[in-house]
Amino acid sequence: AKEKPRSEKFLPKEVVLYQYEACPFCNKVKAFLDYYSIPYKIVEVNPISKKEIKWSDYKKVPILKVDGEQMVDSSDIIDKLFHRINPDSSIRDGEEKKWREWVDNHLVHVLSPNIYRSTSEALESFDYITTHGNFSFTERLVAKYAGAAAMYFVSKKLKKKHNITDERAALYEAAETWVDALNGRHYLGGSKPNLADLAVFGVLRPIRYLTSGKDMVEHTRIGEWYGRMENAVGESARIK
Ligand code: GSH
């Protein structure tokens, strides 16, 4: 089911992803690398000191290094890699582009208000973030509670900023909007996932097994597509 890079020209020797394990943008890039079976190493960045990316002027994650070349911004990274894999591909069609933009401009903004909705959900999210992230022993202890408390309040501000009143309703509506876009097809790409499928799947992956993600699958029709995507993307291409 997986796609293999078609061009012999695209055989990077070393791909390194600088990331936070729970970051939706980083997971978008990983969904792409995994689907195309491009082996990569992960450097888990400490979100407090960021010492792993001190060498970079760009201070956000994901950052991808491909044979020493730095790439930044998840959608730009995916565009660049896609064109290396498919050098003869012409401009991608409108539907795929439109839904990739919907992910970056709408879907990602619905996530934070949901995962930090209540104090218990904020704690659940920070438990996930701190157990999977790169924190020192002390940072882990402090970050779980301080982070959860801070993000609980920050997410209320984000809600206002992005005009979200009921965060769960917004999440369910986004999921239903996506299923409607599929219009009966297995994937937006038809019989195979395209870059929009990989983007939606990537940003939803870190929340799927949190309370908000379970609620979403229980209350909307997105579960079948999500399950198909888990199978299509398959095993991680990460080199340990
Ligand atoms: N548009 C960027 C992309 O798509 O890659 C957004 C990246 C982004 O906002 N990353 C967050 C970040 O690094 C983590 S989820 N924020 C800065 C920080 O942690 O200090």
PDB file of N, CA, C and O and ligand atoms in Angstrom, residues 20 23-26 28 47 50 58-62 72-75 77 104, ligand 1:
ATOM      1  N   TYR A  20       9.238  18.068  18.227  1.00  0.00           N
ATOM      2  CA  TYR A  20       8.623  17.686  19.497  1.00  0.00           C
ATOM      3  C   TYR A  20       7.688  16.524  19.166  1.00  0.00           C
ATOM      4  O   TYR A  20       6.908  16.620  18.213  1.00  0.00           O
ATOM      5  N   CYS A  23       3.984  17.495  18.627  1.00  0.00           N
ATOM      6  CA  CYS A  23       3.679  18.667  17.793  1.00  0.00           C
ATOM      7  C   CYS A  23       2.961  18.258  16.501  1.00  0.00           C
ATOM      8  O   CYS A  23       3.425  17.375  15.772  1.00  0.00           O
ATOM      9  N   PRO A  24       1.815  18.886  16.201  1.00  0.00           N
ATOM     10  CA  PRO A  24       1.052  18.484  15.007  1.00  0.00           C
ATOM     11  C   PRO A  24       1.816  18.710  13.699  1.00  0.00           C
ATOM     12  O   PRO A  24       1.719  17.884  12.784  1.00  0.00           O
ATOM     13  N   PHE A  25       2.592  19.814  13.618  1.00  0.00           N
ATOM     14  CA  PHE A  25       3.328  20.105  12.389  1.00  0.00           C
ATOM     15  C   PHE A  25       4.430  19.067  12.160  1.00  0.00           C
ATOM     16  O   PHE A  25       4.694  18.658  11.027  1.00  0.00           O
ATOM     17  N   CYS A  26       5.063  18.640  13.253  1.00  0.00           N
ATOM     18  CA  CYS A  26       6.106  17.613  13.157  1.00  0.00           C
ATOM     19  C   CYS A  26       5.490  16.277  12.730  1.00  0.00           C
ATOM     20  O   CYS A  26       6.063  15.540  11.925  1.00  0.00           O
ATOM     21  N   LYS A  28       2.903  15.902  10.920  1.00  0.00           N
ATOM     22  CA  LYS A  28       2.546  16.019   9.503  1.00  0.00           C
ATOM     23  C   LYS A  28       3.738  15.589   8.640  1.00  0.00           C
ATOM     24  O   LYS A  28       3.595  14.827   7.683  1.00  0.00           O
ATOM     25  N   PRO A  47      11.961  21.601  24.680  1.00  0.00           N
ATOM     26  CA  PRO A  47      11.181  22.813  24.367  1.00  0.00           C
ATOM     27  C   PRO A  47      11.523  24.001  25.261  1.00  0.00           C
ATOM     28  O   PRO A  47      11.152  25.132  24.951  1.00  0.00           O
ATOM     29  N   LYS A  50      15.814  24.430  24.112  1.00  0.00           N
ATOM     30  CA  LYS A  50      15.973  24.321  22.647  1.00  0.00           C
ATOM     31  C   LYS A  50      17.442  24.187  22.244  1.00  0.00           C
ATOM     32  O   LYS A  50      17.844  24.661  21.167  1.00  0.00           O
ATOM     33  N   TYR A  58      16.243  29.701  12.589  1.00  0.00           N
ATOM     34  CA  TYR A  58      14.797  29.425  12.699  1.00  0.00           C
ATOM     35  C   TYR A  58      14.573  28.675  14.001  1.00  0.00           C
ATOM     36  O   TYR A  58      15.203  27.648  14.263  1.00  0.00           O
ATOM     37  N   LYS A  59      13.670  29.201  14.828  1.00  0.00           N
ATOM     38  CA  LYS A  59      13.570  28.678  16.196  1.00  0.00           C
ATOM     39  C   LYS A  59      12.347  27.806  16.451  1.00  0.00           C
ATOM     40  O   LYS A  59      11.994  27.540  17.600  1.00  0.00           O
ATOM     41  N   LYS A  60      11.639  27.413  15.383  1.00  0.00           N
ATOM     42  CA  LYS A  60      10.491  26.528  15.585  1.00  0.00           C
ATOM     43  C   LYS A  60      10.825  25.121  15.110  1.00  0.00           C
ATOM     44  O   LYS A  60      11.821  24.912  14.405  1.00  0.00           O
ATOM     45  N   VAL A  61       9.996  24.176  15.459  1.00  0.00           N
ATOM     46  CA  VAL A  61      10.073  22.829  14.900  1.00  0.00           C
ATOM     47  C   VAL A  61       8.782  22.585  14.110  1.00  0.00           C
ATOM     48  O   VAL A  61       7.752  23.198  14.428  1.00  0.00           O
ATOM     49  N   PRO A  62       8.766  21.739  13.105  1.00  0.00           N
ATOM     50  CA  PRO A  62       9.865  20.899  12.657  1.00  0.00           C
ATOM     51  C   PRO A  62      10.924  21.647  11.834  1.00  0.00           C
ATOM     52  O   PRO A  62      10.634  22.596  11.136  1.00  0.00           O
ATOM     53  N   VAL A  72      12.626  24.177   6.525  1.00  0.00           N
ATOM     54  CA  VAL A  72      11.753  24.575   7.631  1.00  0.00           C
ATOM     55  C   VAL A  72      10.323  24.745   7.147  1.00  0.00           C
ATOM     56  O   VAL A  72      10.079  24.881   5.950  1.00  0.00           O
ATOM     57  N   ASP A  73       9.414  24.719   8.069  1.00  0.00           N
ATOM     58  CA  ASP A  73       7.965  24.845   7.875  1.00  0.00           C
ATOM     59  C   ASP A  73       7.394  23.564   7.258  1.00  0.00           C
ATOM     60  O   ASP A  73       7.741  23.196   6.137  1.00  0.00           O
ATOM     61  N   SER A  74       6.488  22.929   8.000  1.00  0.00           N
ATOM     62  CA  SER A  74       6.021  21.593   7.619  1.00  0.00           C
ATOM     63  C   SER A  74       5.510  21.507   6.181  1.00  0.00           C
ATOM     64  O   SER A  74       5.879  20.578   5.453  1.00  0.00           O
ATOM     65  N   SER A  75       4.693  22.466   5.756  1.00  0.00           N
ATOM     66  CA  SER A  75       4.140  22.372   4.392  1.00  0.00           C
ATOM     67  C   SER A  75       5.214  22.600   3.332  1.00  0.00           C
ATOM     68  O   SER A  75       5.212  21.935   2.289  1.00  0.00           O
ATOM     69  N   ILE A  77       8.409  21.901   3.736  1.00  0.00           N
ATOM     70  CA  ILE A  77       9.250  20.697   3.771  1.00  0.00           C
ATOM     71  C   ILE A  77       8.628  19.613   2.885  1.00  0.00           C
ATOM     72  O   ILE A  77       9.298  18.996   2.045  1.00  0.00           O
ATOM     73  N   ASP A 104      -3.753  23.811   7.558  1.00  0.00           N
ATOM     74  CA  ASP A 104      -2.865  24.818   8.154  1.00  0.00           C
ATOM     75  C   ASP A 104      -3.624  26.027   8.700  1.00  0.00           C
ATOM     76  O   ASP A 104      -3.205  26.631   9.681  1.00  0.00           O
TER      77      ASP A 104
HETATM   78  N1  GSH B   1       4.077  26.930  10.264  1.00  0.00           N
HETATM   79  C1  GSH B   1       4.988  26.109  11.029  1.00  0.00           C
HETATM   80  C2  GSH B   1       5.007  24.704  10.433  1.00  0.00           C
HETATM   81  O1  GSH B   1       4.022  24.322   9.752  1.00  0.00           O
HETATM   82  O2  GSH B   1       5.989  23.976  10.569  1.00  0.00           O
HETATM   83  C3  GSH B   1       4.556  26.096  12.475  1.00  0.00           C
HETATM   84  C4  GSH B   1       5.546  25.417  13.377  1.00  0.00           C
HETATM   85  C5  GSH B   1       5.262  25.674  14.855  1.00  0.00           C
HETATM   86  O3  GSH B   1       4.501  26.583  15.214  1.00  0.00           O
HETATM   87  N2  GSH B   1       5.882  24.882  15.735  1.00  0.00           N
HETATM   88  C6  GSH B   1       5.765  25.061  17.145  1.00  0.00           C
HETATM   89  C7  GSH B   1       7.002  25.741  17.673  1.00  0.00           C
HETATM   90  O4  GSH B   1       8.101  25.317  17.387  1.00  0.00           O
HETATM   91  C8  GSH B   1       5.654  23.742  17.870  1.00  0.00           C
HETATM   92  S1  GSH B   1       4.097  22.907  17.607  1.00  0.00           S
HETATM   93  N3  GSH B   1       6.821  26.833  18.434  1.00  0.00           N
HETATM   94  C9  GSH B   1       7.915  27.597  18.976  1.00  0.00           C
HETATM   95  C10 GSH B   1       8.354  27.157  20.330  1.00  0.00           C
HETATM   96  O5  GSH B   1       8.071  26.026  20.767  1.00  0.00           O
HETATM   97  O6  GSH B   1       9.019  27.955  20.979  1.00  0.00           O
END
